[in-house]
Amino acid sequence: MTVFRREQITEHIRRVFGAGDACMYFIQGRDKALLIDTAYGLGDLKAYIDSIALTPYEVVVTHGHADHANGIGQFDQVYMNRKDIDLYYSRSSISIRRKLLRRTIPDIDTVPEKEFIPVFSGTFLDLEEGMRFELGGCTAEVYSAPGHTEGMMVLLVPEDRACLFGDACGENTFLFRPEASTVAQYRNTLHKLLGMQDRYDRILRQHGTCESPLSLVEENLRTADLILEGRDDHIPFEYDGFHAFFAHKTDPSTGKRSDGVSGNIIYSEDKIH
């Protein structure tokens, strides 16, 4: 049985943990609330969120990857950018989820199939740039951030000066799967996130430490420039059948950059320009 837990992050934002290595966020306003991402879809997520919600809430998914979107099968309607809908369906099988969860739950194959949330059969509502969720006392603003996926979105909560990045920019931003943008295109997203930094002081992510210093965006931007100039470390990396490269040398035991800087990009040759 999956055990969920939460921790208060800001006045309105709580971080929610379930099974696996991806967290979720719950933004509670005076009148409404938002659940941001739904992780792998293992366990009764809806019952847990119902137990902590003080108001009606809606569900928003930052992008269509299996570790962020697979709890949505418990809900009737979900906001997600239309560009990632096919991606969600391609990564929603229980066999794919078991494979991913095996990295953090070695005995995942012993978990009964009934513990997994079924594939979504409800209605997708398009999550678009410029949308605003007025929750009462706080707001969630939506921004497009293509790179990791074409439909990647981030949410800014200006009252709490926090930006929920999803996987838009991380310590190892993946830009090698078919759904990823090129490094050149991703550079535009990084400039956009950098230009918004007068409105947020905290970067909230869904993996690892789940929070990074503001320098993360500029570090990834410098990394993108090095890749485009052919001056990065270009360290081979194999992942799930993909042949890619770390832009910077990393410590194999931690996956973090050897020089102690946060931002890194993992890319493939066909995803540079």
mmCIF file of C-alpha atoms in Angstrom:
data_model
loop_
_atom_site.group_PDB
_atom_site.id
_atom_site.type_symbol
_atom_site.label_atom_id
_atom_site.label_comp_id
_atom_site.label_asym_id
_atom_site.label_seq_id
_atom_site.Cartn_x
_atom_site.Cartn_y
_atom_site.Cartn_z
ATOM 1 C CA MET A 1 0.000 0.000 0.000
ATOM 2 C CA THR A 2 1.400 3.368 -1.048
ATOM 3 C CA VAL A 3 1.951 5.833 1.784
ATOM 4 C CA PHE A 4 1.613 9.504 0.884
ATOM 5 C CA ARG A 5 3.070 12.355 2.902
ATOM 6 C CA ARG A 6 3.341 16.116 2.578
ATOM 7 C CA GLU A 7 5.434 19.045 3.737
ATOM 8 C CA GLN A 8 4.622 22.742 3.795
ATOM 9 C CA ILE A 9 6.836 24.708 1.397
ATOM 10 C CA THR A 10 5.324 28.200 1.331
ATOM 11 C CA GLU A 11 2.178 29.790 2.717
ATOM 12 C CA HIS A 12 0.037 28.181 0.005
ATOM 13 C CA ILE A 13 2.172 25.351 -1.426
ATOM 14 C CA ARG A 14 2.660 21.852 -0.068
ATOM 15 C CA ARG A 15 4.952 19.222 -1.559
ATOM 16 C CA VAL A 16 3.391 15.745 -1.769
ATOM 17 C CA PHE A 17 5.380 12.507 -1.892
ATOM 18 C CA GLY A 18 4.137 9.094 -2.955
ATOM 19 C CA ALA A 19 5.799 6.062 -4.536
ATOM 20 C CA GLY A 20 8.891 6.607 -6.645
ATOM 21 C CA ASP A 21 11.239 9.513 -7.220
ATOM 22 C CA ALA A 22 8.825 12.225 -8.428
ATOM 23 C CA CYS A 23 6.970 14.537 -6.067
ATOM 24 C CA MET A 24 3.799 16.530 -6.616
ATOM 25 C CA TYR A 25 2.566 19.911 -5.363
ATOM 26 C CA PHE A 26 -0.722 21.078 -3.868
ATOM 27 C CA ILE A 27 -1.555 24.783 -3.951
ATOM 28 C CA GLN A 28 -4.295 25.718 -1.508
ATOM 29 C CA GLY A 29 -6.128 29.004 -1.920
ATOM 30 C CA ARG A 30 -9.021 30.420 0.041
ATOM 31 C CA ASP A 31 -11.646 29.364 -2.536
ATOM 32 C CA LYS A 32 -9.993 26.717 -4.715
ATOM 33 C CA ALA A 33 -6.879 24.565 -4.952
ATOM 34 C CA LEU A 34 -4.658 22.906 -7.554
ATOM 35 C CA LEU A 35 -2.928 19.548 -7.599
ATOM 36 C CA ILE A 36 0.196 19.868 -9.746
ATOM 37 C CA ASP A 37 1.288 16.533 -11.266
ATOM 38 C CA THR A 38 0.194 13.060 -10.173
ATOM 39 C CA ALA A 39 3.428 11.002 -10.285
ATOM 40 C CA TYR A 40 3.428 7.332 -11.319
ATOM 41 C CA GLY A 41 -0.167 6.468 -10.511
ATOM 42 C CA LEU A 42 0.484 3.985 -7.729
ATOM 43 C CA GLY A 43 -1.871 4.002 -4.750
ATOM 44 C CA ASP A 44 -5.034 5.968 -3.994
ATOM 45 C CA LEU A 45 -3.793 9.482 -4.703
ATOM 46 C CA LYS A 46 -7.284 10.985 -4.957
ATOM 47 C CA ALA A 47 -8.287 9.784 -1.499
ATOM 48 C CA TYR A 48 -5.165 11.353 -0.035
ATOM 49 C CA ILE A 49 -5.640 14.701 -1.806
ATOM 50 C CA ASP A 50 -9.319 14.718 -0.822
ATOM 51 C CA SER A 51 -8.210 14.315 2.801
ATOM 52 C CA ILE A 52 -5.935 17.375 2.777
ATOM 53 C CA ALA A 53 -7.933 19.700 0.469
ATOM 54 C CA LEU A 54 -9.856 22.478 2.211
ATOM 55 C CA THR A 55 -11.778 23.419 -0.946
ATOM 56 C CA PRO A 56 -12.639 21.970 -4.359
ATOM 57 C CA TYR A 57 -9.504 21.487 -6.461
ATOM 58 C CA GLU A 58 -8.456 20.980 -10.060
ATOM 59 C CA VAL A 59 -5.661 18.843 -11.482
ATOM 60 C CA VAL A 60 -2.830 20.230 -13.620
ATOM 61 C CA VAL A 61 -0.075 18.166 -15.254
ATOM 62 C CA THR A 62 3.167 19.923 -16.213
ATOM 63 C CA HIS A 63 3.948 17.416 -18.999
ATOM 64 C CA GLY A 64 3.027 13.963 -20.247
ATOM 65 C CA HIS A 65 5.830 11.776 -18.914
ATOM 66 C CA ALA A 66 5.012 8.624 -16.953
ATOM 67 C CA ASP A 67 6.480 9.871 -13.668
ATOM 68 C CA HIS A 68 4.343 13.026 -13.684
ATOM 69 C CA ALA A 69 1.031 12.152 -15.319
ATOM 70 C CA ASN A 70 -0.020 8.626 -14.430
ATOM 71 C CA GLY A 71 -2.220 9.384 -11.440
ATOM 72 C CA ILE A 72 -4.729 11.247 -13.583
ATOM 73 C CA GLY A 73 -6.875 8.145 -14.185
ATOM 74 C CA GLN A 74 -8.709 8.846 -10.922
ATOM 75 C CA PHE A 75 -10.023 12.198 -12.131
ATOM 76 C CA ASP A 76 -12.729 13.213 -14.603
ATOM 77 C CA GLN A 77 -10.879 16.131 -16.154
ATOM 78 C CA VAL A 78 -7.281 17.265 -16.156
ATOM 79 C CA TYR A 79 -5.398 20.281 -17.502
ATOM 80 C CA MET A 80 -2.400 19.406 -19.696
ATOM 81 C CA ASN A 81 -0.948 20.977 -22.818
ATOM 82 C CA ARG A 82 -2.380 19.301 -25.925
ATOM 83 C CA LYS A 83 1.105 18.736 -27.378
ATOM 84 C CA ASP A 84 1.780 16.102 -24.698
ATOM 85 C CA ILE A 85 -1.455 14.111 -24.891
ATOM 86 C CA ASP A 86 -0.106 11.449 -27.268
ATOM 87 C CA LEU A 87 3.039 11.285 -25.152
ATOM 88 C CA TYR A 88 0.958 10.524 -22.062
ATOM 89 C CA TYR A 89 -0.837 7.620 -23.732
ATOM 90 C CA SER A 90 2.447 6.233 -25.050
ATOM 91 C CA ARG A 91 3.932 6.162 -21.522
ATOM 92 C CA SER A 92 0.954 5.098 -19.400
ATOM 93 C CA SER A 93 1.082 1.290 -19.440
ATOM 94 C CA ILE A 94 1.641 -0.478 -16.142
ATOM 95 C CA SER A 95 4.651 -2.298 -17.618
ATOM 96 C CA ILE A 96 6.378 1.029 -18.363
ATOM 97 C CA ARG A 97 5.567 2.329 -14.902
ATOM 98 C CA ARG A 98 6.934 -0.808 -13.253
ATOM 99 C CA LYS A 99 10.138 -0.485 -15.283
ATOM 100 C CA LEU A 100 10.646 3.117 -14.155
ATOM 101 C CA LEU A 101 9.730 2.430 -10.530
ATOM 102 C CA ARG A 102 12.177 -0.480 -10.369
ATOM 103 C CA ARG A 103 14.958 2.096 -9.965
ATOM 104 C CA THR A 104 13.641 3.136 -6.539
ATOM 105 C CA ILE A 105 11.380 0.198 -5.605
ATOM 106 C CA PRO A 106 13.319 -2.996 -6.401
ATOM 107 C CA ASP A 107 10.376 -5.269 -5.529
ATOM 108 C CA ILE A 108 7.819 -3.324 -7.584
ATOM 109 C CA ASP A 109 6.987 -6.476 -9.584
ATOM 110 C CA THR A 110 5.406 -7.952 -6.449
ATOM 111 C CA VAL A 111 2.915 -5.065 -6.217
ATOM 112 C CA PRO A 112 -0.514 -6.197 -7.500
ATOM 113 C CA GLU A 113 -1.752 -4.570 -10.683
ATOM 114 C CA LYS A 114 -4.866 -3.339 -8.855
ATOM 115 C CA GLU A 115 -2.619 -0.907 -6.921
ATOM 116 C CA PHE A 116 -1.915 0.987 -10.142
ATOM 117 C CA ILE A 117 -4.274 3.741 -11.270
ATOM 118 C CA PRO A 118 -5.822 2.896 -14.677
ATOM 119 C CA VAL A 119 -5.156 4.856 -17.854
ATOM 120 C CA PHE A 120 -7.041 8.161 -18.045
ATOM 121 C CA SER A 121 -10.487 7.984 -19.659
ATOM 122 C CA GLY A 122 -11.661 11.486 -18.799
ATOM 123 C CA THR A 123 -11.384 14.830 -20.564
ATOM 124 C CA PHE A 124 -8.168 16.735 -21.215
ATOM 125 C CA LEU A 125 -8.509 20.510 -20.863
ATOM 126 C CA ASP A 126 -5.800 22.394 -22.718
ATOM 127 C CA LEU A 127 -3.208 24.047 -20.493
ATOM 128 C CA GLU A 128 -2.091 27.158 -22.363
ATOM 129 C CA GLU A 129 0.334 30.028 -21.963
ATOM 130 C CA GLY A 130 -1.343 32.983 -20.256
ATOM 131 C CA MET A 131 -3.894 31.015 -18.245
ATOM 132 C CA ARG A 132 -4.426 32.076 -14.638
ATOM 133 C CA PHE A 133 -5.964 29.982 -11.876
ATOM 134 C CA GLU A 134 -7.500 32.352 -9.332
ATOM 135 C CA LEU A 135 -7.562 30.384 -6.100
ATOM 136 C CA GLY A 136 -8.439 33.110 -3.613
ATOM 137 C CA GLY A 137 -5.519 34.871 -2.001
ATOM 138 C CA CYS A 138 -3.095 33.333 -4.468
ATOM 139 C CA THR A 139 -2.804 32.799 -8.206
ATOM 140 C CA ALA A 140 -1.144 30.205 -10.424
ATOM 141 C CA GLU A 141 0.033 31.644 -13.749
ATOM 142 C CA VAL A 142 0.834 29.298 -16.635
ATOM 143 C CA TYR A 143 3.839 29.620 -18.939
ATOM 144 C CA SER A 144 4.958 27.450 -21.833
ATOM 145 C CA ALA A 145 8.492 26.069 -21.421
ATOM 146 C CA PRO A 146 9.275 23.655 -24.289
ATOM 147 C CA GLY A 147 12.476 21.672 -24.047
ATOM 148 C CA HIS A 148 12.178 18.510 -22.000
ATOM 149 C CA THR A 149 8.911 17.960 -23.902
ATOM 150 C CA GLU A 150 7.137 20.121 -26.468
ATOM 151 C CA GLY A 151 4.195 20.623 -24.105
ATOM 152 C CA MET A 152 6.220 21.340 -20.961
ATOM 153 C CA MET A 153 4.586 24.028 -18.770
ATOM 154 C CA VAL A 154 5.611 25.843 -15.589
ATOM 155 C CA LEU A 155 3.402 27.532 -13.009
ATOM 156 C CA LEU A 156 4.280 30.731 -11.189
ATOM 157 C CA VAL A 157 2.697 31.549 -7.818
ATOM 158 C CA PRO A 158 3.632 35.234 -7.508
ATOM 159 C CA GLU A 159 2.154 35.731 -4.030
ATOM 160 C CA ASP A 160 4.583 33.089 -2.700
ATOM 161 C CA ARG A 161 7.352 34.125 -5.121
ATOM 162 C CA ALA A 162 7.708 30.496 -6.185
ATOM 163 C CA CYS A 163 7.878 28.892 -9.623
ATOM 164 C CA LEU A 164 6.993 25.241 -10.127
ATOM 165 C CA PHE A 165 9.290 24.020 -12.875
ATOM 166 C CA GLY A 166 8.198 20.424 -13.375
ATOM 167 C CA ASP A 167 11.117 19.148 -15.482
ATOM 168 C CA ALA A 168 11.532 22.380 -17.439
ATOM 169 C CA CYS A 169 14.989 23.039 -16.014
ATOM 170 C CA GLY A 170 16.885 20.718 -13.717
ATOM 171 C CA GLU A 171 20.200 19.408 -12.530
ATOM 172 C CA ASN A 172 20.190 17.020 -15.501
ATOM 173 C CA THR A 173 17.697 18.281 -18.066
ATOM 174 C CA PHE A 174 16.919 15.485 -20.551
ATOM 175 C CA LEU A 175 16.955 16.632 -24.191
ATOM 176 C CA PHE A 176 17.360 13.372 -26.076
ATOM 177 C CA ARG A 177 13.997 11.625 -26.339
ATOM 178 C CA PRO A 178 11.865 12.148 -29.493
ATOM 179 C CA GLU A 179 9.488 14.485 -27.649
ATOM 180 C CA ALA A 180 12.289 16.865 -26.614
ATOM 181 C CA SER A 181 13.089 20.177 -28.267
ATOM 182 C CA THR A 182 16.545 20.940 -29.609
ATOM 183 C CA VAL A 183 19.146 22.615 -27.419
ATOM 184 C CA ALA A 184 18.832 25.691 -29.648
ATOM 185 C CA GLN A 185 15.067 25.856 -29.037
ATOM 186 C CA TYR A 186 15.490 25.119 -25.343
ATOM 187 C CA ARG A 187 17.797 28.104 -25.052
ATOM 188 C CA ASN A 188 14.782 30.342 -25.751
ATOM 189 C CA THR A 189 12.902 28.761 -22.846
ATOM 190 C CA LEU A 190 15.842 29.376 -20.517
ATOM 191 C CA HIS A 191 15.951 33.050 -21.513
ATOM 192 C CA LYS A 192 12.236 33.237 -20.771
ATOM 193 C CA LEU A 193 12.605 31.653 -17.307
ATOM 194 C CA LEU A 194 15.561 33.921 -16.579
ATOM 195 C CA GLY A 195 13.540 36.964 -17.581
ATOM 196 C CA MET A 196 10.825 36.023 -15.067
ATOM 197 C CA GLN A 197 13.180 35.884 -12.081
ATOM 198 C CA ASP A 198 12.156 39.245 -10.740
ATOM 199 C CA ARG A 199 8.888 37.486 -9.797
ATOM 200 C CA TYR A 200 10.150 34.369 -8.031
ATOM 201 C CA ASP A 201 12.754 33.573 -5.380
ATOM 202 C CA ARG A 202 12.300 29.801 -5.241
ATOM 203 C CA ILE A 203 12.557 27.112 -7.908
ATOM 204 C CA LEU A 204 10.456 24.087 -6.990
ATOM 205 C CA ARG A 205 11.134 20.909 -8.963
ATOM 206 C CA GLN A 206 9.799 17.344 -8.906
ATOM 207 C CA HIS A 207 12.999 15.279 -8.560
ATOM 208 C CA GLY A 208 16.059 14.942 -6.350
ATOM 209 C CA THR A 209 16.205 17.703 -3.768
ATOM 210 C CA CYS A 210 13.040 19.134 -5.394
ATOM 211 C CA GLU A 211 14.422 22.668 -5.059
ATOM 212 C CA SER A 212 17.324 24.512 -6.668
ATOM 213 C CA PRO A 213 18.991 27.907 -6.330
ATOM 214 C CA LEU A 214 17.986 30.631 -8.766
ATOM 215 C CA SER A 215 21.382 30.207 -10.434
ATOM 216 C CA LEU A 216 20.107 26.929 -11.960
ATOM 217 C CA VAL A 217 18.538 28.676 -14.954
ATOM 218 C CA GLU A 218 21.638 30.681 -15.844
ATOM 219 C CA GLU A 219 23.790 27.573 -15.330
ATOM 220 C CA ASN A 220 21.668 25.649 -17.817
ATOM 221 C CA LEU A 221 21.784 28.577 -20.224
ATOM 222 C CA ARG A 222 25.585 28.654 -20.111
ATOM 223 C CA THR A 223 25.560 24.892 -20.627
ATOM 224 C CA ALA A 224 23.296 25.191 -23.676
ATOM 225 C CA ASP A 225 25.651 27.772 -25.166
ATOM 226 C CA LEU A 226 28.633 25.440 -24.651
ATOM 227 C CA ILE A 227 26.792 22.619 -26.425
ATOM 228 C CA LEU A 228 25.869 24.851 -29.348
ATOM 229 C CA GLU A 229 29.484 26.019 -29.598
ATOM 230 C CA GLY A 230 30.811 22.449 -29.399
ATOM 231 C CA ARG A 231 32.794 23.279 -26.253
ATOM 232 C CA ASP A 232 31.030 21.088 -23.663
ATOM 233 C CA ASP A 233 32.591 17.976 -22.078
ATOM 234 C CA HIS A 234 30.478 15.658 -24.284
ATOM 235 C CA ILE A 235 30.498 12.657 -21.901
ATOM 236 C CA PRO A 236 28.708 9.553 -23.325
ATOM 237 C CA PHE A 237 25.562 8.469 -21.503
ATOM 238 C CA GLU A 238 23.307 5.473 -22.181
ATOM 239 C CA TYR A 239 19.704 5.561 -20.969
ATOM 240 C CA ASP A 240 16.806 3.272 -21.821
ATOM 241 C CA GLY A 241 18.241 2.493 -25.258
ATOM 242 C CA PHE A 242 19.155 6.106 -26.035
ATOM 243 C CA HIS A 243 22.734 7.177 -26.784
ATOM 244 C CA ALA A 244 23.241 10.658 -25.351
ATOM 245 C CA PHE A 245 25.860 12.919 -23.751
ATOM 246 C CA PHE A 246 26.331 14.770 -20.471
ATOM 247 C CA ALA A 247 27.347 18.340 -21.257
ATOM 248 C CA HIS A 248 29.469 18.419 -18.083
ATOM 249 C CA LYS A 249 31.453 15.756 -16.257
ATOM 250 C CA THR A 250 29.471 14.197 -13.436
ATOM 251 C CA ASP A 251 30.135 12.143 -10.344
ATOM 252 C CA PRO A 252 28.838 8.639 -11.212
ATOM 253 C CA SER A 253 27.823 8.006 -7.594
ATOM 254 C CA THR A 254 25.526 11.031 -7.409
ATOM 255 C CA GLY A 255 24.769 12.034 -11.000
ATOM 256 C CA LYS A 256 25.673 15.608 -10.087
ATOM 257 C CA ARG A 257 28.259 17.792 -11.793
ATOM 258 C CA SER A 258 31.833 17.133 -10.673
ATOM 259 C CA ASP A 259 32.549 20.850 -10.327
ATOM 260 C CA GLY A 260 29.735 21.376 -7.808
ATOM 261 C CA VAL A 261 27.587 23.531 -10.123
ATOM 262 C CA SER A 262 23.908 22.576 -10.293
ATOM 263 C CA GLY A 263 22.822 22.860 -13.938
ATOM 264 C CA ASN A 264 23.557 20.202 -16.543
ATOM 265 C CA ILE A 265 21.983 19.033 -19.801
ATOM 266 C CA ILE A 266 21.899 15.532 -21.260
ATOM 267 C CA TYR A 267 21.395 15.695 -25.023
ATOM 268 C CA SER A 268 21.696 13.643 -28.199
ATOM 269 C CA GLU A 269 23.469 14.653 -31.395
ATOM 270 C CA ASP A 270 20.185 15.037 -33.267
ATOM 271 C CA LYS A 271 18.827 17.409 -30.615
ATOM 272 C CA ILE A 272 21.438 20.175 -30.849
ATOM 273 C CA HIS A 273 20.200 22.378 -33.711
#
